[in-house]
Amino acid sequence: MKFDNGKVKDVQIAYIGGGSMYWAKNLIADLALDDQLSGTVRLYDLNYAKAKSNEKLGNSVSDYAEAKSKWTYKAYETIKEALTGADFVFISILPGTFNEMYSDVHEPEKYGVYQSVGDTVGPGGLVRALRTIPMYVEFAQAIERYAPDAWVFNYTNPMTLCTRTLYEVFPKIKAFGCCHEVFGTQGLLARMLGDLEGIEGVHRSEIKVNVLGINHFTWLDHATYQGTNLFPLYRQFVEKYYEEGYENKKDAWVTNTYTAANRIKFDLFKRYGLIAAAGDRHLAEFMPPWYLKDQDTIRKWKFSITTVQSRMDKHVETEQWYNKLISGEEKLPLKHSGEEEVRQLKGLIGIEEFVTNVNLPNTGQMKGVPMGAVVETNAVFSSDSLRPVIAGELPVEVNNLVLHHILNQETTLKAALSKDKHLAFLAFVNDPLVRIDRDRAEELFHNMLTNTKNYLPGWRL
């Protein structure tokens, strides 16, 4: 990297999963809209043709009149080429195909087990982890070999186990997991200020929060706006909207399966007195089947199962639009994605120091959970440094819920690394959503592993 009058040039970013039609375009736009950084994005993907497409798209965007910086995009056929010389590494992949995802989400429904997302916990999250962990073992080994000093940004789910695997394989890696779910809750609190206090135009970054928990099961025990404690106001907000829910657009959850009315978030506040800082679709999967008992219960809580068919339909639409971008028939709109990767880059480079939530191994920032377990808390970004902020400890009744999943994820990691089917099954039946008898659970587990066997090399199924 080269520093020149407050600008940093020749930043080298390796992007594993660089053939993406989704996150890649957000990254391309975010980088183009910043005027302090420039350099090269080195794209690596198992589908080299897709990486070449993003090379073309990224280079075309750099020529847009409204682009504030020029980045060079280059596709590489090997991970070695992409990583060698990289200052930063981004990992954002889809572990498997829609066939495996369909099994993750919908095979359990045959046994009365429902999941709204199926990518973090629950039977689907566990099986997804089993096929993702071997990939992350290879990524960690490659990073240790070719870019040991690079900072690694992980965006793939299951976030906790992907990040945990990187550290298990390469303990000295400088990696962290990035998720925007807390941002959404800060945004909700900003809208609450408008609704109850008439304070409009508050940006979510103005809501200061203390974050504790694990990815997609994060909690806030402190939230302020300009020094004012927001918990009393949130209690009023919950009482006002508990039954009908609160959305940007009324009943959006009915037609958009990626949204919810926040009723689960409100219910968890009434139960535990803390603000659950993730979307309802994720929160529901960490609890017993209070919210996912059956389709009627799901509708009652005003959220939906994000079906794999809906994802496939979205994929077709995205691919059609993406092809128009690649051909030049349409231009990529340059707008900020809402992610923080550019600001995080600047923090680690030393341009600015700031605090945000990330997923890191526990070195004492969160009490009441094992050291080394990956937790989500705030951390300080500064020059070549990421320092966790002491977050404290969750109340026992909430910590028990979080700890249950941490220990289960540790069992899942051990099972994946040792290819131990029995150990994986013990984690499977220990998930709060798997409330079926053992024989049926064994049958479901066997079916799900069989459906994802192409991604389980060396397993005896």
Tab-separated table of C-alpha atoms in Angstrom:
chain	number	residue	atom	x	y	z
A	1	MET	CA	0.000	0.000	0.000
A	2	LYS	CA	1.128	3.540	-0.732
A	3	PHE	CA	0.097	6.676	1.189
A	4	ASP	CA	-0.276	9.897	-0.786
A	5	ASN	CA	-1.815	13.113	0.619
A	6	GLY	CA	-4.373	11.365	2.788
A	7	LYS	CA	-5.173	8.761	0.146
A	8	VAL	CA	-4.091	5.130	0.096
A	9	LYS	CA	-3.229	3.562	-3.227
A	10	ASP	CA	-2.383	0.053	-4.343
A	11	VAL	CA	-4.539	-1.651	-1.702
A	12	GLN	CA	-4.575	-5.371	-2.542
A	13	ILE	CA	-7.804	-7.239	-1.747
A	14	ALA	CA	-8.254	-10.952	-2.414
A	15	TYR	CA	-11.891	-11.944	-2.757
A	16	ILE	CA	-12.659	-15.649	-2.273
A	17	GLY	CA	-16.066	-16.223	-3.829
A	18	GLY	CA	-15.379	-13.432	-6.305
A	19	GLY	CA	-17.810	-14.799	-8.877
A	20	SER	CA	-20.790	-13.760	-6.760
A	21	MET	CA	-23.739	-11.978	-8.359
A	22	TYR	CA	-24.816	-10.572	-4.998
A	23	TRP	CA	-22.218	-9.362	-2.530
A	24	ALA	CA	-19.678	-8.578	-5.260
A	25	LYS	CA	-21.776	-5.823	-6.827
A	26	ASN	CA	-22.227	-4.223	-3.397
A	27	LEU	CA	-18.484	-4.274	-2.836
A	28	ILE	CA	-17.811	-2.828	-6.294
A	29	ALA	CA	-20.216	0.062	-5.635
A	30	ASP	CA	-18.976	0.741	-2.090
A	31	LEU	CA	-15.347	0.888	-3.201
A	32	ALA	CA	-16.165	3.140	-6.164
A	33	LEU	CA	-17.970	5.612	-3.909
A	34	ASP	CA	-14.995	6.147	-1.594
A	35	ASP	CA	-12.353	8.691	-2.586
A	36	GLN	CA	-9.602	7.697	-0.146
A	37	LEU	CA	-8.799	4.160	-1.265
A	38	SER	CA	-7.791	2.586	-4.568
A	39	GLY	CA	-6.051	-0.584	-5.629
A	40	THR	CA	-6.759	-4.051	-6.962
A	41	VAL	CA	-9.467	-6.597	-6.142
A	42	ARG	CA	-8.175	-10.080	-6.913
A	43	LEU	CA	-11.144	-12.313	-7.707
A	44	TYR	CA	-11.048	-16.056	-7.053
A	45	ASP	CA	-13.963	-18.414	-7.537
A	46	LEU	CA	-14.404	-22.105	-8.334
A	47	ASN	CA	-16.377	-20.821	-11.313
A	48	TYR	CA	-13.611	-18.892	-13.077
A	49	ALA	CA	-15.999	-17.620	-15.762
A	50	LYS	CA	-18.095	-15.907	-13.087
A	51	ALA	CA	-14.990	-14.289	-11.625
A	52	LYS	CA	-14.095	-13.040	-15.125
A	53	SER	CA	-17.566	-11.509	-15.391
A	54	ASN	CA	-17.017	-9.566	-12.170
A	55	GLU	CA	-13.628	-8.509	-13.480
A	56	LYS	CA	-15.399	-6.959	-16.446
A	57	LEU	CA	-18.130	-5.400	-14.296
A	58	GLY	CA	-15.734	-3.974	-11.719
A	59	ASN	CA	-13.428	-2.438	-14.313
A	60	SER	CA	-16.376	-0.892	-16.153
A	61	VAL	CA	-17.671	0.719	-12.935
A	62	SER	CA	-14.266	2.296	-12.317
A	63	ASP	CA	-14.812	4.238	-15.535
A	64	TYR	CA	-18.166	5.666	-14.436
A	65	ALA	CA	-18.107	9.467	-14.230
A	66	GLU	CA	-19.599	9.312	-10.733
A	67	ALA	CA	-16.952	6.843	-9.444
A	68	LYS	CA	-14.757	8.601	-6.899
A	69	SER	CA	-11.876	6.138	-7.110
A	70	LYS	CA	-10.428	3.726	-9.612
A	71	TRP	CA	-10.050	0.069	-8.740
A	72	THR	CA	-8.626	-2.658	-10.939
A	73	TYR	CA	-10.409	-6.002	-10.899
A	74	LYS	CA	-8.515	-9.135	-11.901
A	75	ALA	CA	-9.741	-12.748	-11.916
A	76	TYR	CA	-7.326	-15.513	-10.959
A	77	GLU	CA	-7.613	-19.229	-11.628
A	78	THR	CA	-5.914	-20.348	-8.409
A	79	ILE	CA	-6.315	-19.296	-4.812
A	80	LYS	CA	-2.530	-19.063	-4.539
A	81	GLU	CA	-2.399	-16.355	-7.213
A	82	ALA	CA	-5.271	-14.423	-5.648
A	83	LEU	CA	-3.857	-14.480	-2.120
A	84	THR	CA	-0.182	-13.847	-2.789
A	85	GLY	CA	0.549	-10.235	-1.951
A	86	ALA	CA	-2.938	-9.503	-0.551
A	87	ASP	CA	-3.317	-6.983	2.269
A	88	PHE	CA	-6.922	-8.016	2.919
A	89	VAL	CA	-9.030	-11.101	2.195
A	90	PHE	CA	-12.806	-11.142	1.819
A	91	ILE	CA	-14.626	-14.481	1.966
A	92	SER	CA	-18.226	-14.669	0.789
A	93	ILE	CA	-19.290	-18.001	-0.666
A	94	LEU	CA	-22.381	-20.161	-1.104
A	95	PRO	CA	-21.509	-23.560	0.402
A	96	GLY	CA	-23.297	-25.958	-1.924
A	97	THR	CA	-26.076	-25.596	-4.443
A	98	PHE	CA	-29.778	-24.895	-4.156
A	99	ASN	CA	-30.299	-28.679	-3.969
A	100	GLU	CA	-28.390	-28.900	-0.694
A	101	MET	CA	-30.044	-25.735	0.569
A	102	TYR	CA	-33.460	-27.187	-0.248
A	103	SER	CA	-32.682	-30.199	1.899
A	104	ASP	CA	-31.374	-27.989	4.729
A	105	VAL	CA	-34.576	-25.967	4.910
A	106	HIS	CA	-37.344	-28.281	3.750
A	107	GLU	CA	-36.365	-31.880	4.568
A	108	PRO	CA	-36.989	-31.243	8.302
A	109	GLU	CA	-40.508	-30.030	7.507
A	110	LYS	CA	-41.437	-33.637	6.678
A	111	TYR	CA	-40.777	-34.364	10.345
A	112	GLY	CA	-42.597	-31.343	11.731
A	113	VAL	CA	-39.446	-29.243	12.217
A	114	TYR	CA	-39.698	-25.765	10.705
A	115	GLN	CA	-36.921	-23.270	10.033
A	116	SER	CA	-37.249	-19.752	8.733
A	117	VAL	CA	-33.730	-19.461	7.245
A	118	GLY	CA	-31.811	-22.671	7.904
A	119	ASP	CA	-28.275	-21.293	7.601
A	120	THR	CA	-27.034	-20.826	11.172
A	121	VAL	CA	-28.586	-23.225	13.696
A	122	GLY	CA	-31.384	-25.772	13.577
A	123	PRO	CA	-30.896	-28.979	11.577
A	124	GLY	CA	-30.276	-27.002	8.397
A	125	GLY	CA	-27.660	-24.770	9.956
A	126	LEU	CA	-25.805	-27.758	11.360
A	127	VAL	CA	-25.689	-29.659	8.060
A	128	ARG	CA	-24.699	-26.499	6.208
A	129	ALA	CA	-21.849	-26.152	8.719
A	130	LEU	CA	-20.695	-29.721	8.123
A	131	ARG	CA	-20.191	-29.055	4.426
A	132	THR	CA	-18.805	-25.527	4.902
A	133	ILE	CA	-16.150	-26.282	7.517
A	134	PRO	CA	-13.964	-28.401	5.156
A	135	MET	CA	-13.927	-25.474	2.713
A	136	TYR	CA	-12.843	-23.108	5.476
A	137	VAL	CA	-10.111	-25.505	6.534
A	138	GLU	CA	-8.686	-25.137	3.021
A	139	PHE	CA	-9.104	-21.358	3.070
A	140	ALA	CA	-7.284	-21.072	6.411
A	141	GLN	CA	-4.444	-23.261	5.181
A	142	ALA	CA	-4.120	-21.216	1.997
A	143	ILE	CA	-4.160	-17.908	3.888
A	144	GLU	CA	-1.495	-19.175	6.286
A	145	ARG	CA	0.651	-20.211	3.319
A	146	TYR	CA	0.188	-17.272	0.955
A	147	ALA	CA	-1.133	-14.267	2.957
A	148	PRO	CA	-0.421	-14.868	6.647
A	149	ASP	CA	-0.391	-11.171	7.548
A	150	ALA	CA	-3.598	-10.232	5.723
A	151	TRP	CA	-6.748	-9.177	7.559
A	152	VAL	CA	-9.581	-11.580	6.744
A	153	PHE	CA	-13.227	-10.443	6.527
A	154	ASN	CA	-15.742	-13.312	6.647
A	155	TYR	CA	-19.304	-12.859	5.364
A	156	THR	CA	-20.381	-16.494	4.940
A	157	ASN	CA	-22.948	-18.243	7.143
A	158	PRO	CA	-22.884	-19.990	9.504
A	159	MET	CA	-20.841	-16.964	10.527
A	160	THR	CA	-19.743	-18.226	13.942
A	161	LEU	CA	-18.478	-21.596	12.774
A	162	CYS	CA	-16.811	-20.247	9.636
A	163	THR	CA	-14.846	-17.728	11.709
A	164	ARG	CA	-14.168	-20.303	14.422
A	165	THR	CA	-12.757	-22.746	11.834
A	166	LEU	CA	-10.320	-20.151	10.491
A	167	TYR	CA	-8.854	-19.719	13.983
A	168	GLU	CA	-8.878	-23.442	14.744
A	169	VAL	CA	-6.754	-24.174	11.661
A	170	PHE	CA	-4.580	-21.027	11.695
A	171	PRO	CA	-4.529	-19.666	15.270
A	172	LYS	CA	-2.534	-16.557	14.315
A	173	ILE	CA	-4.937	-15.526	11.576
A	174	LYS	CA	-6.264	-11.956	11.742
A	175	ALA	CA	-9.891	-12.729	10.938
A	176	PHE	CA	-13.296	-11.459	11.965
A	177	GLY	CA	-16.891	-12.020	10.933
A	178	CYS	CA	-19.120	-9.234	9.609
A	179	CYS	CA	-22.903	-9.150	9.916
A	180	HIS	CA	-25.440	-6.322	9.475
A	181	GLU	CA	-28.196	-7.655	11.752
A	182	VAL	CA	-27.270	-5.303	14.618
A	183	PHE	CA	-27.383	-2.421	12.132
A	184	GLY	CA	-31.013	-3.310	11.442
A	185	THR	CA	-31.856	-3.117	15.146
A	186	GLN	CA	-30.117	0.251	15.454
A	187	GLY	CA	-32.238	1.361	12.522
A	188	LEU	CA	-35.369	0.164	14.308
A	189	LEU	CA	-34.412	2.204	17.373
A	190	ALA	CA	-33.878	5.252	15.154
A	191	ARG	CA	-37.373	4.821	13.692
A	192	MET	CA	-38.730	4.403	17.213
A	193	LEU	CA	-37.415	7.891	18.026
A	194	GLY	CA	-39.400	9.242	15.104
A	195	ASP	CA	-42.532	7.343	16.028
A	196	LEU	CA	-42.622	8.132	19.748
A	197	GLU	CA	-40.624	11.347	20.068
A	198	GLY	CA	-40.926	12.972	16.655
A	199	ILE	CA	-37.144	12.932	16.234
A	200	GLU	CA	-36.643	12.299	12.525
A	201	GLY	CA	-33.569	11.659	10.419
A	202	VAL	CA	-31.517	9.819	13.038
A	203	HIS	CA	-28.860	7.633	11.409
A	204	ARG	CA	-28.454	4.223	12.941
A	205	SER	CA	-24.782	4.977	13.767
A	206	GLU	CA	-26.019	7.649	16.212
A	207	ILE	CA	-27.593	4.872	18.300
A	208	LYS	CA	-24.824	3.686	20.624
A	209	VAL	CA	-25.206	0.084	21.776
A	210	ASN	CA	-23.439	-2.574	23.803
A	211	VAL	CA	-23.502	-5.892	21.963
A	212	LEU	CA	-23.316	-9.365	23.517
A	213	GLY	CA	-24.006	-12.849	22.195
A	214	ILE	CA	-23.300	-14.817	19.059
A	215	ASN	CA	-24.080	-14.112	15.452
A	216	HIS	CA	-27.827	-13.938	14.699
A	217	PHE	CA	-28.491	-14.335	18.433
A	218	THR	CA	-27.106	-11.011	19.611
A	219	TRP	CA	-28.468	-8.913	22.465
A	220	LEU	CA	-28.253	-5.294	23.587
A	221	ASP	CA	-28.150	-4.477	27.299
A	222	HIS	CA	-27.398	-0.802	26.698
A	223	ALA	CA	-28.641	1.604	24.007
A	224	THR	CA	-28.465	5.392	23.987
A	225	TYR	CA	-29.132	8.351	21.725
A	226	GLN	CA	-27.211	11.518	22.553
A	227	GLY	CA	-26.658	10.165	26.045
A	228	THR	CA	-30.308	9.271	26.699
A	229	ASN	CA	-31.091	5.707	27.764
A	230	LEU	CA	-33.421	4.216	25.148
A	231	PHE	CA	-34.646	1.238	27.147
A	232	PRO	CA	-37.617	3.023	28.807
A	233	LEU	CA	-38.693	4.308	25.400
A	234	TYR	CA	-38.259	0.866	23.844
A	235	ARG	CA	-40.517	-0.580	26.541
A	236	GLN	CA	-43.234	1.873	25.449
A	237	PHE	CA	-42.560	0.986	21.823
A	238	VAL	CA	-42.956	-2.730	22.543
A	239	GLU	CA	-46.231	-2.180	24.399
A	240	LYS	CA	-47.579	-0.037	21.559
A	241	TYR	CA	-46.748	-2.489	18.771
A	242	TYR	CA	-46.588	-5.871	20.504
A	243	GLU	CA	-49.795	-7.250	18.982
A	244	GLU	CA	-49.737	-5.697	15.500
A	245	GLY	CA	-45.971	-5.542	15.053
A	246	TYR	CA	-43.953	-2.727	13.559
A	247	GLU	CA	-42.759	-2.519	9.942
A	248	ASN	CA	-41.656	0.132	7.471
A	249	LYS	CA	-44.561	-0.967	5.298
A	250	LYS	CA	-47.627	-2.581	6.870
A	251	ASP	CA	-47.864	-6.346	6.329
A	252	ALA	CA	-44.697	-6.406	4.234
A	253	TRP	CA	-43.910	-9.782	5.817
A	254	VAL	CA	-46.857	-11.317	3.920
A	255	THR	CA	-45.302	-10.772	0.485
A	256	ASN	CA	-41.610	-10.432	1.342
A	257	THR	CA	-40.263	-13.476	3.158
A	258	TYR	CA	-37.055	-11.655	4.060
A	259	THR	CA	-38.914	-9.286	6.387
A	260	ALA	CA	-40.868	-9.607	9.632
A	261	ALA	CA	-43.050	-7.473	11.906
A	262	ASN	CA	-40.581	-7.598	14.833
A	263	ARG	CA	-43.085	-9.367	17.083
A	264	ILE	CA	-40.515	-11.989	18.113
A	265	LYS	CA	-38.029	-9.261	19.005
A	266	PHE	CA	-40.736	-7.593	21.103
A	267	ASP	CA	-41.724	-10.863	22.773
A	268	LEU	CA	-38.132	-11.624	23.739
A	269	PHE	CA	-37.858	-8.166	25.304
A	270	LYS	CA	-40.962	-8.808	27.405
A	271	ARG	CA	-39.542	-12.163	28.502
A	272	TYR	CA	-35.942	-11.164	29.232
A	273	GLY	CA	-35.755	-7.367	29.410
A	274	LEU	CA	-33.008	-7.106	26.757
A	275	ILE	CA	-33.227	-6.009	23.143
A	276	ALA	CA	-32.685	-8.940	20.798
A	277	ALA	CA	-30.502	-7.482	18.049
A	278	ALA	CA	-31.189	-9.677	15.035
A	279	GLY	CA	-34.085	-10.177	12.664
A	280	ASP	CA	-37.051	-12.286	13.746
A	281	ARG	CA	-36.335	-14.960	11.119
A	282	HIS	CA	-32.972	-15.651	12.752
A	283	LEU	CA	-34.019	-15.200	16.375
A	284	ALA	CA	-36.835	-17.729	16.050
A	285	GLU	CA	-34.405	-20.514	15.154
A	286	PHE	CA	-32.338	-20.194	18.341
A	287	MET	CA	-35.312	-20.718	20.635
A	288	PRO	CA	-37.453	-23.784	21.298
A	289	PRO	CA	-40.248	-23.981	18.693
A	290	TRP	CA	-42.252	-21.230	20.368
A	291	TYR	CA	-42.354	-19.328	17.096
A	292	LEU	CA	-41.770	-22.162	14.606
A	293	LYS	CA	-44.141	-24.831	15.905
A	294	ASP	CA	-46.178	-24.932	12.693
A	295	GLN	CA	-47.354	-22.691	9.865
A	296	ASP	CA	-50.194	-21.209	11.913
A	297	THR	CA	-47.791	-20.245	14.692
A	298	ILE	CA	-45.406	-18.667	12.185
A	299	ARG	CA	-48.208	-16.556	10.730
A	300	LYS	CA	-49.326	-15.546	14.216
A	301	TRP	CA	-45.883	-14.052	14.875
A	302	LYS	CA	-45.955	-12.261	11.515
A	303	PHE	CA	-42.936	-13.622	9.732
A	304	SER	CA	-42.388	-16.257	7.051
A	305	ILE	CA	-40.236	-19.163	6.051
A	306	THR	CA	-37.848	-17.955	3.359
A	307	THR	CA	-38.385	-20.870	1.004
A	308	VAL	CA	-35.592	-22.110	-1.227
A	309	GLN	CA	-37.931	-21.797	-4.203
A	310	SER	CA	-38.202	-18.069	-3.481
A	311	ARG	CA	-34.403	-17.892	-3.418
A	312	MET	CA	-34.232	-19.730	-6.718
A	313	ASP	CA	-36.754	-17.350	-8.265
A	314	LYS	CA	-34.750	-14.402	-6.974
A	315	HIS	CA	-31.593	-15.952	-8.392
A	316	VAL	CA	-33.127	-16.171	-11.861
A	317	GLU	CA	-34.191	-12.526	-11.726
A	318	THR	CA	-30.786	-11.449	-10.445
A	319	GLU	CA	-28.982	-13.431	-13.128
A	320	GLN	CA	-31.042	-11.763	-15.865
A	321	TRP	CA	-30.227	-8.306	-14.510
A	322	TYR	CA	-26.599	-9.252	-13.880
A	323	ASN	CA	-26.188	-10.348	-17.498
A	324	LYS	CA	-27.420	-6.928	-18.586
A	325	LEU	CA	-24.770	-5.346	-16.372
A	326	ILE	CA	-22.031	-7.492	-17.862
A	327	SER	CA	-23.162	-6.798	-21.426
A	328	GLY	CA	-23.305	-3.064	-20.746
A	329	GLU	CA	-27.027	-2.912	-21.475
A	330	GLU	CA	-27.528	-1.495	-17.986
A	331	LYS	CA	-25.278	0.301	-15.511
A	332	LEU	CA	-24.731	-0.710	-11.905
A	333	PRO	CA	-26.378	1.937	-9.681
A	334	LEU	CA	-23.722	3.451	-7.447
A	335	LYS	CA	-25.269	3.524	-3.997
A	336	HIS	CA	-23.930	2.530	-0.608
A	337	SER	CA	-24.862	-1.012	0.429
A	338	GLY	CA	-25.103	-0.227	4.139
A	339	GLU	CA	-22.238	-2.621	4.922
A	340	GLU	CA	-19.139	-1.336	6.712
A	341	GLU	CA	-16.338	-3.040	4.790
A	342	VAL	CA	-14.853	0.196	3.415
A	343	ARG	CA	-14.850	1.882	6.811
A	344	GLN	CA	-13.324	-1.255	8.321
A	345	LEU	CA	-10.608	-1.196	5.666
A	346	LYS	CA	-9.880	2.435	6.514
A	347	GLY	CA	-9.759	1.619	10.218
A	348	LEU	CA	-7.248	-1.192	9.764
A	349	ILE	CA	-5.168	0.929	7.385
A	350	GLY	CA	-5.069	3.694	9.983
A	351	ILE	CA	-7.155	6.400	8.324
A	352	GLU	CA	-9.719	6.489	11.123
A	353	GLU	CA	-10.478	4.762	14.404
A	354	PHE	CA	-14.014	3.615	15.149
A	355	VAL	CA	-16.103	1.017	16.972
A	356	THR	CA	-18.530	-1.476	15.475
A	357	ASN	CA	-19.796	-4.997	16.131
A	358	VAL	CA	-17.861	-7.992	14.784
A	359	ASN	CA	-17.444	-11.699	15.449
A	360	LEU	CA	-14.165	-12.625	17.171
A	361	PRO	CA	-12.831	-15.328	19.482
A	362	ASN	CA	-13.580	-14.568	23.106
A	363	THR	CA	-10.463	-13.287	24.858
A	364	GLY	CA	-12.413	-12.014	27.838
A	365	GLN	CA	-14.642	-9.427	26.204
A	366	MET	CA	-17.694	-11.512	27.081
A	367	LYS	CA	-17.984	-13.200	30.457
A	368	GLY	CA	-19.879	-16.393	31.125
A	369	VAL	CA	-18.865	-18.212	27.937
A	370	PRO	CA	-15.745	-20.231	27.052
A	371	MET	CA	-12.545	-18.505	26.035
A	372	GLY	CA	-11.872	-19.006	22.338
A	373	ALA	CA	-15.521	-19.349	21.392
A	374	VAL	CA	-16.470	-16.880	18.668
A	375	VAL	CA	-18.779	-14.210	20.073
A	376	GLU	CA	-20.305	-11.025	18.678
A	377	THR	CA	-19.384	-7.851	20.539
A	378	ASN	CA	-18.108	-4.391	19.712
A	379	ALA	CA	-14.465	-3.898	18.767
A	380	VAL	CA	-12.171	-0.957	18.040
A	381	PHE	CA	-10.738	-0.723	14.523
A	382	SER	CA	-7.409	1.119	14.312
A	383	SER	CA	-4.128	0.854	12.421
A	384	ASP	CA	-3.423	-2.874	11.908
A	385	SER	CA	-5.377	-3.556	15.098
A	386	LEU	CA	-8.756	-4.921	16.122
A	387	ARG	CA	-9.376	-4.756	19.862
A	388	PRO	CA	-12.534	-6.235	21.386
A	389	VAL	CA	-14.473	-3.944	23.710
A	390	ILE	CA	-15.301	-5.376	27.130
A	391	ALA	CA	-19.015	-6.172	26.804
A	392	GLY	CA	-19.739	-7.685	30.208
A	393	GLU	CA	-22.055	-10.613	30.802
A	394	LEU	CA	-25.582	-11.521	29.840
A	395	PRO	CA	-28.133	-12.278	32.573
A	396	VAL	CA	-28.040	-15.952	33.518
A	397	GLU	CA	-31.371	-16.753	31.878
A	398	VAL	CA	-30.216	-15.314	28.530
A	399	ASN	CA	-26.641	-16.518	28.837
A	400	ASN	CA	-27.901	-20.088	29.244
A	401	LEU	CA	-29.676	-19.808	25.892
A	402	VAL	CA	-26.546	-18.456	24.195
A	403	LEU	CA	-24.192	-20.894	25.906
A	404	HIS	CA	-26.294	-23.856	24.764
A	405	HIS	CA	-25.651	-22.899	21.147
A	406	ILE	CA	-21.976	-22.086	21.686
A	407	LEU	CA	-21.338	-25.544	23.115
A	408	ASN	CA	-23.365	-27.174	20.371
A	409	GLN	CA	-21.384	-25.297	17.735
A	410	GLU	CA	-18.146	-26.470	19.329
A	411	THR	CA	-19.422	-30.041	19.091
A	412	THR	CA	-20.350	-29.475	15.449
A	413	LEU	CA	-16.860	-28.158	14.670
A	414	LYS	CA	-15.241	-31.158	16.333
A	415	ALA	CA	-17.528	-33.538	14.423
A	416	ALA	CA	-16.785	-31.847	11.092
A	417	LEU	CA	-13.014	-31.890	11.599
A	418	SER	CA	-13.003	-35.546	12.680
A	419	LYS	CA	-15.755	-36.629	10.215
A	420	ASP	CA	-17.551	-38.188	13.181
A	421	LYS	CA	-21.153	-38.943	12.274
A	422	HIS	CA	-22.108	-39.976	15.814
A	423	LEU	CA	-20.773	-36.764	17.315
A	424	ALA	CA	-22.551	-34.724	14.646
A	425	PHE	CA	-25.808	-36.485	15.506
A	426	LEU	CA	-25.404	-35.626	19.189
A	427	ALA	CA	-25.185	-31.956	18.210
A	428	PHE	CA	-28.138	-32.414	15.849
A	429	VAL	CA	-30.526	-33.746	18.518
A	430	ASN	CA	-29.276	-31.199	21.044
A	431	ASP	CA	-30.629	-28.325	18.958
A	432	PRO	CA	-33.730	-26.721	20.541
A	433	LEU	CA	-35.753	-27.059	17.325
A	434	VAL	CA	-35.231	-30.821	17.013
A	435	ARG	CA	-38.003	-31.857	19.378
A	436	ILE	CA	-38.874	-35.185	17.796
A	437	ASP	CA	-38.249	-38.715	19.037
A	438	ARG	CA	-34.797	-40.216	18.569
A	439	ASP	CA	-35.687	-42.715	15.843
A	440	ARG	CA	-37.246	-40.037	13.658
A	441	ALA	CA	-34.349	-37.706	14.395
A	442	GLU	CA	-31.889	-40.378	13.268
A	443	GLU	CA	-33.848	-40.868	10.069
A	444	LEU	CA	-33.970	-37.145	9.350
A	445	PHE	CA	-30.263	-36.749	10.097
A	446	HIS	CA	-29.365	-39.639	7.792
A	447	ASN	CA	-31.495	-38.233	4.982
A	448	MET	CA	-29.995	-34.774	5.302
A	449	LEU	CA	-26.422	-36.092	5.309
A	450	THR	CA	-27.177	-38.237	2.273
A	451	ASN	CA	-28.572	-35.209	0.476
A	452	THR	CA	-25.341	-33.285	1.087
A	453	LYS	CA	-22.885	-36.204	0.706
A	454	ASN	CA	-21.119	-34.599	-2.266
A	455	TYR	CA	-19.737	-32.037	0.189
A	456	LEU	CA	-18.717	-34.506	2.893
A	457	PRO	CA	-15.520	-36.100	1.548
A	458	GLY	CA	-14.202	-38.915	3.738
A	459	TRP	CA	-17.398	-39.376	5.733
A	460	ARG	CA	-18.775	-42.887	6.235
A	461	LEU	CA	-22.490	-42.394	5.729
